[in-house]
Coordinates of C-alpha atoms (C1' of nucleotides) in Angstrom, one line a residue:
Chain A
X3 CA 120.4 85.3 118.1
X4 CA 122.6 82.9 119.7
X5 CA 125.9 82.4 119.6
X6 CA 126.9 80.1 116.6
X7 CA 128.7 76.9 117.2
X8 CA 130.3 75.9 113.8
X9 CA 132.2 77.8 111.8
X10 CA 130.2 77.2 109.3
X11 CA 127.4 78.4 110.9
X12 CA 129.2 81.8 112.1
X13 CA 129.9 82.6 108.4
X14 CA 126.3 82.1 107.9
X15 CA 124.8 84.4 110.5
X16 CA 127.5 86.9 109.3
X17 CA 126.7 86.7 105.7
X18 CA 122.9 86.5 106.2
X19 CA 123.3 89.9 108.1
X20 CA 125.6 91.6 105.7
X21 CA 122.4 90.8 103.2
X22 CA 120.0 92.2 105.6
X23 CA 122.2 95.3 105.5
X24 CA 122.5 95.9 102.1
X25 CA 118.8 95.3 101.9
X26 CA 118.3 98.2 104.7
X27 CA 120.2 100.0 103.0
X28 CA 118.1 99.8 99.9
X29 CA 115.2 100.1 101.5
X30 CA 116.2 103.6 103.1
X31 CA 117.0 105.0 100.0
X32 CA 114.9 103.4 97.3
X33 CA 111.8 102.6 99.7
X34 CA 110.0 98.9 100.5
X35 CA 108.9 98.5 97.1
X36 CA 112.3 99.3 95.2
X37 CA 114.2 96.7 97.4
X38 CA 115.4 93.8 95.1
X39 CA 116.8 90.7 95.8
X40 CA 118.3 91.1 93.1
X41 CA 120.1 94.3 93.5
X42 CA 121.2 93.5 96.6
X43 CA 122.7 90.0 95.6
X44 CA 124.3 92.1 92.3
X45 CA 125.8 94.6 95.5
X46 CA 127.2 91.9 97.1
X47 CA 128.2 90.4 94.2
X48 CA 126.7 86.5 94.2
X49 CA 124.3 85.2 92.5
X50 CA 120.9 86.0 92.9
X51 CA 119.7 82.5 93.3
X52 CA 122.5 82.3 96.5
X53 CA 120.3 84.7 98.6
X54 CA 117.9 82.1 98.4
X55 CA 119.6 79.7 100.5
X56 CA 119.4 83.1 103.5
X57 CA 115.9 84.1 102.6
X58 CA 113.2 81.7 101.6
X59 CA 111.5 84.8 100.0
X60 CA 111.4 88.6 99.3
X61 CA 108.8 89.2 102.1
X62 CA 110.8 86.9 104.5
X63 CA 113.4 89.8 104.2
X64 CA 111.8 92.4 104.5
X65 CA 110.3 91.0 108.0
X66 CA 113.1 90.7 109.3
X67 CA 114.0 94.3 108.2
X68 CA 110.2 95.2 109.3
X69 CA 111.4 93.6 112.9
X70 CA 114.5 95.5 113.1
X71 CA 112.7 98.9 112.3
X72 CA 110.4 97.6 114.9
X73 CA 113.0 97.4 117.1
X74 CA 115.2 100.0 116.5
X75 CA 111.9 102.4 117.2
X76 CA 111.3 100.7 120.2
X77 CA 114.8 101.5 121.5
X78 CA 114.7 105.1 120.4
X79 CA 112.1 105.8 122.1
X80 CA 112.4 103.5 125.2
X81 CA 115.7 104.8 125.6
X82 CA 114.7 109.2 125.5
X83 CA 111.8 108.2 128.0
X84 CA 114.0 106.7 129.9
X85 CA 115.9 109.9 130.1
X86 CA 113.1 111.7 131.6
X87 CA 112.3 111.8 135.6
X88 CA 109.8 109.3 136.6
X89 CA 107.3 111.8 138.1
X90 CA 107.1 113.6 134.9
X91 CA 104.7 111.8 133.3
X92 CA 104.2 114.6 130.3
X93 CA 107.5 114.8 129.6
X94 CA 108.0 111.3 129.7
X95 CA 105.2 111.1 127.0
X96 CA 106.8 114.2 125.0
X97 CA 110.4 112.2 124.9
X98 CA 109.2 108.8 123.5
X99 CA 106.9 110.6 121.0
X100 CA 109.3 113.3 120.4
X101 CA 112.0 110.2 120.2
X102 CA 109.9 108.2 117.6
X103 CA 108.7 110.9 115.3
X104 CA 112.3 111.8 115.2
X105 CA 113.4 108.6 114.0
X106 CA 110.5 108.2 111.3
X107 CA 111.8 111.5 109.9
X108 CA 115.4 110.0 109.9
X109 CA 114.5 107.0 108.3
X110 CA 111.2 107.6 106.6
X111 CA 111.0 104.2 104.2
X112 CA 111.7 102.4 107.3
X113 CA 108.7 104.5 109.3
X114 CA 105.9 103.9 105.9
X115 CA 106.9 100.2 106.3
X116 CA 106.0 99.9 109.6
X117 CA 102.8 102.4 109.4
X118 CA 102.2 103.2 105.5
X119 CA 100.2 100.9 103.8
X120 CA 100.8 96.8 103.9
X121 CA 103.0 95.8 101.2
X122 CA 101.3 94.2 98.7
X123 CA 100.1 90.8 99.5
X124 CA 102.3 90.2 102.7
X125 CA 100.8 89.8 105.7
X126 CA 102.6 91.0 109.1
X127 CA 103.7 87.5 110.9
X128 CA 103.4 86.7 114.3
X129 CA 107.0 87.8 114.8
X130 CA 106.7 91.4 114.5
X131 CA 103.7 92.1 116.9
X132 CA 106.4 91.7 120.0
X133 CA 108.1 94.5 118.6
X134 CA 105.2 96.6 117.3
X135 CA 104.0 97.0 120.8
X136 CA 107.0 98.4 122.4
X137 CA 106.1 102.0 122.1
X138 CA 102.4 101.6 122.6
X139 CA 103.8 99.5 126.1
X140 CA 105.5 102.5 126.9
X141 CA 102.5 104.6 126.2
X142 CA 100.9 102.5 128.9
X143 CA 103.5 102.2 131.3
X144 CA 103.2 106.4 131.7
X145 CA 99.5 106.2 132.1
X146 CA 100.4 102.8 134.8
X147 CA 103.0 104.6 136.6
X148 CA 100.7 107.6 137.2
X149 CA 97.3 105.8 138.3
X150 CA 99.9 103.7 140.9
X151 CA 101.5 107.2 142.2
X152 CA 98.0 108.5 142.9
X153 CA 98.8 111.2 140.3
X154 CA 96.0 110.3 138.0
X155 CA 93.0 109.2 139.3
X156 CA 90.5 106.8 137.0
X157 CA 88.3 108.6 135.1
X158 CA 84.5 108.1 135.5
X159 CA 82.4 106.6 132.8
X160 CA 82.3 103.1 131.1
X161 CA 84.1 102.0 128.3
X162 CA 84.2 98.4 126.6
X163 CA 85.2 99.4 123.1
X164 CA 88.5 97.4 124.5
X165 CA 89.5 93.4 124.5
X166 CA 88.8 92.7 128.1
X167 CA 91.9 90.4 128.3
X168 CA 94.4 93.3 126.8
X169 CA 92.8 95.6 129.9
X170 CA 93.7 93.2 132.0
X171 CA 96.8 92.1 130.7
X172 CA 98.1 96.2 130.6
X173 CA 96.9 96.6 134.2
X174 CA 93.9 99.3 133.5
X175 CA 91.0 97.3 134.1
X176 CA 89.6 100.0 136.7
X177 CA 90.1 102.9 134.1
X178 CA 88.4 101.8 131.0
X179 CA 88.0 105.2 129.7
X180 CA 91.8 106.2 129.9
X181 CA 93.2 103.2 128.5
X182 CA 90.5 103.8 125.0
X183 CA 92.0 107.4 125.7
X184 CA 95.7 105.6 125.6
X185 CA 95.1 103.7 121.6
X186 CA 93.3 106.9 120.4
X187 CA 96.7 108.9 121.1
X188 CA 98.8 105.9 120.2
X189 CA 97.0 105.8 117.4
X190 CA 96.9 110.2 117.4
X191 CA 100.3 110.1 117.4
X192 CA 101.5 107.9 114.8
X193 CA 98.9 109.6 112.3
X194 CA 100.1 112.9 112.8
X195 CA 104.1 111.5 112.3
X196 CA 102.6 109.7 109.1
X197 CA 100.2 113.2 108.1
X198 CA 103.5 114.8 108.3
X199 CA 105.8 112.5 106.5
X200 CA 103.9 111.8 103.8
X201 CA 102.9 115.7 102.8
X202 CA 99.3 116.0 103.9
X203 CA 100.4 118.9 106.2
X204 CA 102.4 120.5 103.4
X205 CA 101.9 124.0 102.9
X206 CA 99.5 123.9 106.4
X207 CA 101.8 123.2 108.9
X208 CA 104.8 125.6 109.0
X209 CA 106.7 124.6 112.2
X210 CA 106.0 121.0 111.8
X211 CA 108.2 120.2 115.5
X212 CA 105.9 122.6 117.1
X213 CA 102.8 121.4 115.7
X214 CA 103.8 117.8 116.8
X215 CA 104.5 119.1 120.7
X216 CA 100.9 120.7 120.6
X217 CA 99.6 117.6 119.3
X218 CA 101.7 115.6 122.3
X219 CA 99.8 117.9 124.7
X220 CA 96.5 117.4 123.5
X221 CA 96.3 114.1 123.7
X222 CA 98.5 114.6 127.6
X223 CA 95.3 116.9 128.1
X224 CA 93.1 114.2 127.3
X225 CA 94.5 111.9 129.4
X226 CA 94.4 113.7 132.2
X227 CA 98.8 114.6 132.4
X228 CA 99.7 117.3 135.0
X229 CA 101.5 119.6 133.6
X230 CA 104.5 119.5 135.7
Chain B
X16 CA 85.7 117.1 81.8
X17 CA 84.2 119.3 78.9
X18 CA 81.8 117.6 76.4
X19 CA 84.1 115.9 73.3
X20 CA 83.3 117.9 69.9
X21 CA 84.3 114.6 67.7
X22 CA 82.8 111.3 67.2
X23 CA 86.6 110.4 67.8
X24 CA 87.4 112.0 71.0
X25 CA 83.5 110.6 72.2
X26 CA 85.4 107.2 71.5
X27 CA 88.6 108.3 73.1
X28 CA 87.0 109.5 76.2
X29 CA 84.8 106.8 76.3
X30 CA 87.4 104.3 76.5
X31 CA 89.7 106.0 78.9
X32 CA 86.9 106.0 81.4
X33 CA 87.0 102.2 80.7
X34 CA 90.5 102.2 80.7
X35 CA 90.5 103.6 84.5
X36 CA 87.0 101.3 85.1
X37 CA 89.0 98.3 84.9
X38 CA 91.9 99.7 86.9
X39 CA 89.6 100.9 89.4
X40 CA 88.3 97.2 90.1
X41 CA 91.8 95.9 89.8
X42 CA 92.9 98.5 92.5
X43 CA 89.9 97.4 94.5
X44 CA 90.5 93.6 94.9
X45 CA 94.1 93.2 94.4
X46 CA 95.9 96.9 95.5
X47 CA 97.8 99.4 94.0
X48 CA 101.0 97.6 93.7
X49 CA 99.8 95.0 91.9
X50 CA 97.6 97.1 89.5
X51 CA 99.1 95.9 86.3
X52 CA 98.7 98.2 83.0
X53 CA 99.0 94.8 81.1
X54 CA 96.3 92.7 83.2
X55 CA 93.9 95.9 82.5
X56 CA 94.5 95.8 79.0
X57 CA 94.2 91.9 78.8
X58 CA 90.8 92.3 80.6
X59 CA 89.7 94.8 77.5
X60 CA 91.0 92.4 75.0
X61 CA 93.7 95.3 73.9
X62 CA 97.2 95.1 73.5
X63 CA 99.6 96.4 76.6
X64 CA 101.2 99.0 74.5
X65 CA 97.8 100.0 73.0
X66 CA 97.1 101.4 77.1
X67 CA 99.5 103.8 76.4
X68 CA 97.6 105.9 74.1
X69 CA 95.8 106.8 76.5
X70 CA 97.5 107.4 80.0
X71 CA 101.6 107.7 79.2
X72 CA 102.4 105.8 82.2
X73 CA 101.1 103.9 84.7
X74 CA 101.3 106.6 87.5
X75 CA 99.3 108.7 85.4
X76 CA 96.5 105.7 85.7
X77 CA 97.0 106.0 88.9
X78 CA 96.8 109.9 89.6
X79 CA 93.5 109.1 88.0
X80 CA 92.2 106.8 90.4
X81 CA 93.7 108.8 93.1
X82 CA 91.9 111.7 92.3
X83 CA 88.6 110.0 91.7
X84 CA 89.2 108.2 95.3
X85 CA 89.4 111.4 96.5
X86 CA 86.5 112.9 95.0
X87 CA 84.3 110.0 96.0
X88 CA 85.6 110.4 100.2
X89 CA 85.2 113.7 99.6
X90 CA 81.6 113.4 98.4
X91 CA 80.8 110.6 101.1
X92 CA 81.6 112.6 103.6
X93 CA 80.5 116.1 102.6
X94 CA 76.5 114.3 101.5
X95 CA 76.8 112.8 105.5
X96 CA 77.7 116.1 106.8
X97 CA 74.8 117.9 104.7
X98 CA 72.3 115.7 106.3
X99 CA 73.0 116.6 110.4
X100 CA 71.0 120.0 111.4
X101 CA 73.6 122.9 111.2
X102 CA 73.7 123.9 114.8
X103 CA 74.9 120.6 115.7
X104 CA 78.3 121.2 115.1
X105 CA 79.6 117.7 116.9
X106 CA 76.7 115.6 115.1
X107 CA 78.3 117.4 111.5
X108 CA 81.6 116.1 112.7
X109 CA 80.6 112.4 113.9
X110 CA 78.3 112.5 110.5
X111 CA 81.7 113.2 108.4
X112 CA 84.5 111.0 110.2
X113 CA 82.0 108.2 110.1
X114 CA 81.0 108.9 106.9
X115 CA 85.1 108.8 106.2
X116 CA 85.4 105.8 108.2
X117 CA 82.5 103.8 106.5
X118 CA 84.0 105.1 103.1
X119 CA 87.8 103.7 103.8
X120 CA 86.3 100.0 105.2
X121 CA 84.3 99.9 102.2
X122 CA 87.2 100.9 100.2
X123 CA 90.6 100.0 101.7
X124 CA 93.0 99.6 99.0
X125 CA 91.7 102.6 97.7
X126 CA 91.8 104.4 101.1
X127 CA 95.4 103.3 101.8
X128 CA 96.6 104.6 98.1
X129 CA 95.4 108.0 99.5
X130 CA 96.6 107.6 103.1
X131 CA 98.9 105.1 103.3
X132 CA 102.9 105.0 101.9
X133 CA 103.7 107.1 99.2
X134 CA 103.5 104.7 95.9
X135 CA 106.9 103.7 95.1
X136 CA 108.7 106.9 93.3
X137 CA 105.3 108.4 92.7
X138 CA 104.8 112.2 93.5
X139 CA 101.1 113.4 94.3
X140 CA 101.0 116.4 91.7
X141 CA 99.5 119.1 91.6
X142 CA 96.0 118.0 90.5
X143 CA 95.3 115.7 93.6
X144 CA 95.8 118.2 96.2
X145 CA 92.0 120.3 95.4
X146 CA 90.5 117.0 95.9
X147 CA 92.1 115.9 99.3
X148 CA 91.4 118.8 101.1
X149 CA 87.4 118.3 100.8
X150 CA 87.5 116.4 104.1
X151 CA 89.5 119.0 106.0
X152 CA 88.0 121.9 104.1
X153 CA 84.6 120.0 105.8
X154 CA 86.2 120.0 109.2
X155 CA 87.1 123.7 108.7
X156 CA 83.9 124.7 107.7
X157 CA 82.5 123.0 111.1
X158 CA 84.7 125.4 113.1
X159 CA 84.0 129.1 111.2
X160 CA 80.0 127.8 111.6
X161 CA 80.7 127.8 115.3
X162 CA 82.8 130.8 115.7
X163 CA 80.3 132.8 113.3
X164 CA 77.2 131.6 115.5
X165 CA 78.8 132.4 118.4
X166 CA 78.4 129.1 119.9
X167 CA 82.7 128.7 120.0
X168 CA 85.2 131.6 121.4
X169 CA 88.4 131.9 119.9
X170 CA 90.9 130.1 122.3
X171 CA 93.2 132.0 124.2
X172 CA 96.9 131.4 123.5
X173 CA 99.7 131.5 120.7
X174 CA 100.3 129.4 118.3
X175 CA 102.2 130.0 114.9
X176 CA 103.0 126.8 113.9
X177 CA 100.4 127.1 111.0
X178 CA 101.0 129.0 107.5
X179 CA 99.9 132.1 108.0
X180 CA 98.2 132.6 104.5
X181 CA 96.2 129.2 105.4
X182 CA 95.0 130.9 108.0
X183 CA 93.8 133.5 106.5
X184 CA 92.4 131.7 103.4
X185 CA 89.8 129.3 106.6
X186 CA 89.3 132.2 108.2
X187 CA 90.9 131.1 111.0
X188 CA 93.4 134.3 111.7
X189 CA 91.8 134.9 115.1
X190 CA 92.0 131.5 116.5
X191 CA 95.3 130.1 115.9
X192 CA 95.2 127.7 118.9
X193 CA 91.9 126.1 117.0
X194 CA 93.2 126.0 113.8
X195 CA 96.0 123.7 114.9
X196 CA 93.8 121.9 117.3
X197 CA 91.3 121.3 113.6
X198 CA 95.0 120.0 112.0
X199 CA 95.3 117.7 114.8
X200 CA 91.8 116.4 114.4
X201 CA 92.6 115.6 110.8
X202 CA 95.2 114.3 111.3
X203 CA 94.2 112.0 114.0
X204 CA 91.1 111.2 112.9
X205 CA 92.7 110.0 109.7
X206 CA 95.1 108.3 111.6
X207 CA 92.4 105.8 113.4
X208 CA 91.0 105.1 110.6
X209 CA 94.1 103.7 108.8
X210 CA 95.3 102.5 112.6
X211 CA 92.2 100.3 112.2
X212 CA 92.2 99.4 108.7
X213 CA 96.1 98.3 108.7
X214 CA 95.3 96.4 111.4
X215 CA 97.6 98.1 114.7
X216 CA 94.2 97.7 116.7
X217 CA 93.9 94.3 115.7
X218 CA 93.1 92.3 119.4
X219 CA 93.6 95.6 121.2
X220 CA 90.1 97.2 120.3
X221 CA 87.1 94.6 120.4
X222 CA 84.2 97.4 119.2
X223 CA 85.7 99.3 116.1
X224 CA 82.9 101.5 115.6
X225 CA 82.7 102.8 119.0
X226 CA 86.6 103.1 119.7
X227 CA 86.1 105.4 116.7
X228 CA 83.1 107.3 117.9
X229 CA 85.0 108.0 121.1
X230 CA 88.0 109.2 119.1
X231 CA 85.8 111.4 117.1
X232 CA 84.4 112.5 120.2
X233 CA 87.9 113.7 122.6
X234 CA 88.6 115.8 119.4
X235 CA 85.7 117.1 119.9
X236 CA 86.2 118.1 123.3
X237 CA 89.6 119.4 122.2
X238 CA 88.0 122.0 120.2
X239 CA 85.7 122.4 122.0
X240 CA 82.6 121.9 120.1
X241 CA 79.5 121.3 122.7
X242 CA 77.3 118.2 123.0
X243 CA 74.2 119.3 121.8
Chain C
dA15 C1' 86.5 113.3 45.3
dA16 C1' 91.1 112.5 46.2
dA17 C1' 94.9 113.0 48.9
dC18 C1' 96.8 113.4 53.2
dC19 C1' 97.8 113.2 57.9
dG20 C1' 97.0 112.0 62.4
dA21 C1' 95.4 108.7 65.7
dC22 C1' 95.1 104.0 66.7
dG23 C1' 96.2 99.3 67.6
dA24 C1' 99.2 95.2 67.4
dG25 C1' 103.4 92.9 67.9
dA26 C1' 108.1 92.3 69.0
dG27 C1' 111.6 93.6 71.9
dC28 C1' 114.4 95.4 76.1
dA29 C1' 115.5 95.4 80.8
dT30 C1' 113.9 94.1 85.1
dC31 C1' 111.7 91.4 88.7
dG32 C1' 110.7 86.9 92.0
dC33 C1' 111.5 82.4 92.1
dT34 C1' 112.9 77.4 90.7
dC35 C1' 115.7 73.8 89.1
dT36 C1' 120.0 71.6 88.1
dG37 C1' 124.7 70.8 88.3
dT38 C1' 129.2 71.5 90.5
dG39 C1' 132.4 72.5 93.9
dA40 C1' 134.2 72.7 98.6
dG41 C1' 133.9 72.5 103.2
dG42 C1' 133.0 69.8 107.7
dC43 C1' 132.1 65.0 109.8
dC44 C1' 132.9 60.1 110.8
Chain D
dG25 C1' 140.4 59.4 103.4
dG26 C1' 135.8 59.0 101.8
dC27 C1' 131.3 60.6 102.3
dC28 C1' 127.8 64.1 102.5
dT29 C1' 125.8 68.2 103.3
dC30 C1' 125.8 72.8 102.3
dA31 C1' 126.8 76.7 99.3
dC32 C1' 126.8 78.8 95.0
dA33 C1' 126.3 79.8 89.9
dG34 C1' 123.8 79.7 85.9
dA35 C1' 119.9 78.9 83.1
dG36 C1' 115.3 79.3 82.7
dC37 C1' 110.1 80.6 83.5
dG38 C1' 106.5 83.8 83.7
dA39 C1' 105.6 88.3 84.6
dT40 C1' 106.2 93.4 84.8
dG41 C1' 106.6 98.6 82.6
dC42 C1' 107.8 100.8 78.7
dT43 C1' 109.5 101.7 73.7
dC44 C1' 109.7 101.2 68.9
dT45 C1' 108.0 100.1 64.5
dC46 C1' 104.7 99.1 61.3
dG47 C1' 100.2 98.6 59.1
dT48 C1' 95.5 100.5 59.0
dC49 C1' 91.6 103.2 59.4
dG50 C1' 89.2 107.6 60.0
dG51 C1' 88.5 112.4 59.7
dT52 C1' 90.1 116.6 57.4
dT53 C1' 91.7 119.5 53.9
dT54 C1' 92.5 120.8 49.3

DNA sequence: AAACCGACGAGAGCATCGCTCTGTGAGGCC
DNA sequence: GGCCTCACAGAGCGATGCTCTCGTCGGTTT
């Protein structure tokens, strides 16, 4: 991340990317489980025991690929939303889920990585939950920006399903019920990408894009988004 | 499936349910990925390649277990369902979800085999897709109950994002806008469950079982079903 | 009853994997 | 210029899925 001093430490960082390249490349087209250190140290023609001195491990690889995908989602989807006029608080929530379901279906190994089942025995380090939340934040900050315009209005009813402290922390302590409304379409939404992705809605969805946007609007019609 | 004629296919049988037994509590403690056709056949003092007699590969021990996975969600769900009073049409849903639910916590790796990443170049043939439409052939049959009683109206709108000849096959044709609204309910309902058991909601939700009832409950409003 | 043939199981073997250890070379630092 | 750390290669270990061959045993057919 920052800027190397040495010169042997700028040949470092470059050749510890060029591996995490090759091994994102791999990973898009052979899938999470396919990716060899092996392979990849083969591609870039050292030995495999040299990747070693880059990547204690296989899984430390593939969380730093897990953090990139992270990332690059984040970005993609941060930046369509951004796009999108402030006031429109639906079509703010149609661009970053319209922006993220595109980029599972462009890099779908990347997108089961992230939401597909855990890869065996590796457990998610603290590292990648900064990333993870980027689109859920931006989730939030719609739902936020519209209780502080006046445009929603909390909705009645109690609600402590929720951490207290992440209430708090996301600035809907006084609308309980919309923020458990907020995870359930988080949540809505990245099941439906994943239903479609992985083929449960083969041969039952035809116009999967369509089917998404209706499934963008039922959850804006839960929470409460005007349509514009 | 049929009753073996033979002492030696009695034996055969036999031992292929063994066979996937072993595999099944393999899958159960340690996951799919590391289910290991020569740890099975160590546990039933075989050799390896002696396995092979009996499924060709290890996918094909695996399209087994997936299929039995399915049949047992299937059978949680559809005995839950079977117990709420028909008219009850959201207390048949709850009973199903949370009869999913309570299957896939009890169950994970098996749960994520079915709904998580795609195994590694596996392809779900042909004989897994009867079993894994018992849940959402439940849901379905939820939604013809209540337009058959009377007790739901079909929705006004368009919507032909759906196969047509799926509609016609749930009986649905009338009430497109419902029939996508059910695919979204699958679909996100399926979705908290593995948002919960791959642990996205880990420190965001503090009551599990209740952030689920509530999900359960706004797809319930969205189609509509009334609280008894 | 005898011959036969198919299924069965074991073992060795191949290619692959993640990871470790050891030795050697070359670059940067004092 | 000498030291020393880092980088890399190679061999090796245990494990995987899968194939092949070979001996054996059981059921079937003649």
């Amino acid at each position: 991340m920052s800027a190397p001093r040495t010169a042997r430490a700028r040949v470092r960082a470059q050749l510890t990317a060029e591996i995490a390249d090759v091994a994102r490349a791999h990973l898009a087209t052979d899938g999470a489980a396919a990716l060899s250190l092996r392979a990849v140290a083969r591609e870039l023609g050292m030995a495999s025991s040299a990747v070693y001195r880059y990547f204690p491990s296989r899984d430390d690889l593939l969380t730093t690929l897990i953090v990139d995908a992270y990332d690059a989602l984040g970005t993609a989807a941060e930046r369509a939303e951004a796009a999108v006029p402030r006031e429109d608080l639906r079509g703010r929530l149609h661009a970053a889920c319209g922006a993220a379901r595109d980029w599972a279906l462009a890099h779908p190994h990347e997108y089961s990585l992230l939401y597909g089942s855990p890869v065996p025995g590796y457990a998610a380090p603290e590292t990648t939950i900064g990333p993870a939340a980027r689109v859920g934040t931006l989730v939030v900050a719609i739902i936020t920006d519209g209780l502080a315009s006046g445009v929603l209005t909390p909705l009645p009813g109690v609600a402590d399903m929720l951490e207290p402290r992440v209430l708090a922390d996301l600035g809907l302590t006084d609308d309980p019920v919309r923020a458990a409304l907020t995870v359930t379409a988080w949540s809505g939404l990245f099941g439906a990408i994943g239903w479609e992705l992985h083929g449960h809605t083969h041969n039952i969805v035809r116009d999967h894009a369509a089917w998404f946007r209706s499934v963008v609007d039922t959850h804006a019609d839960a929470l409460g988004l005007p349509r514009l």
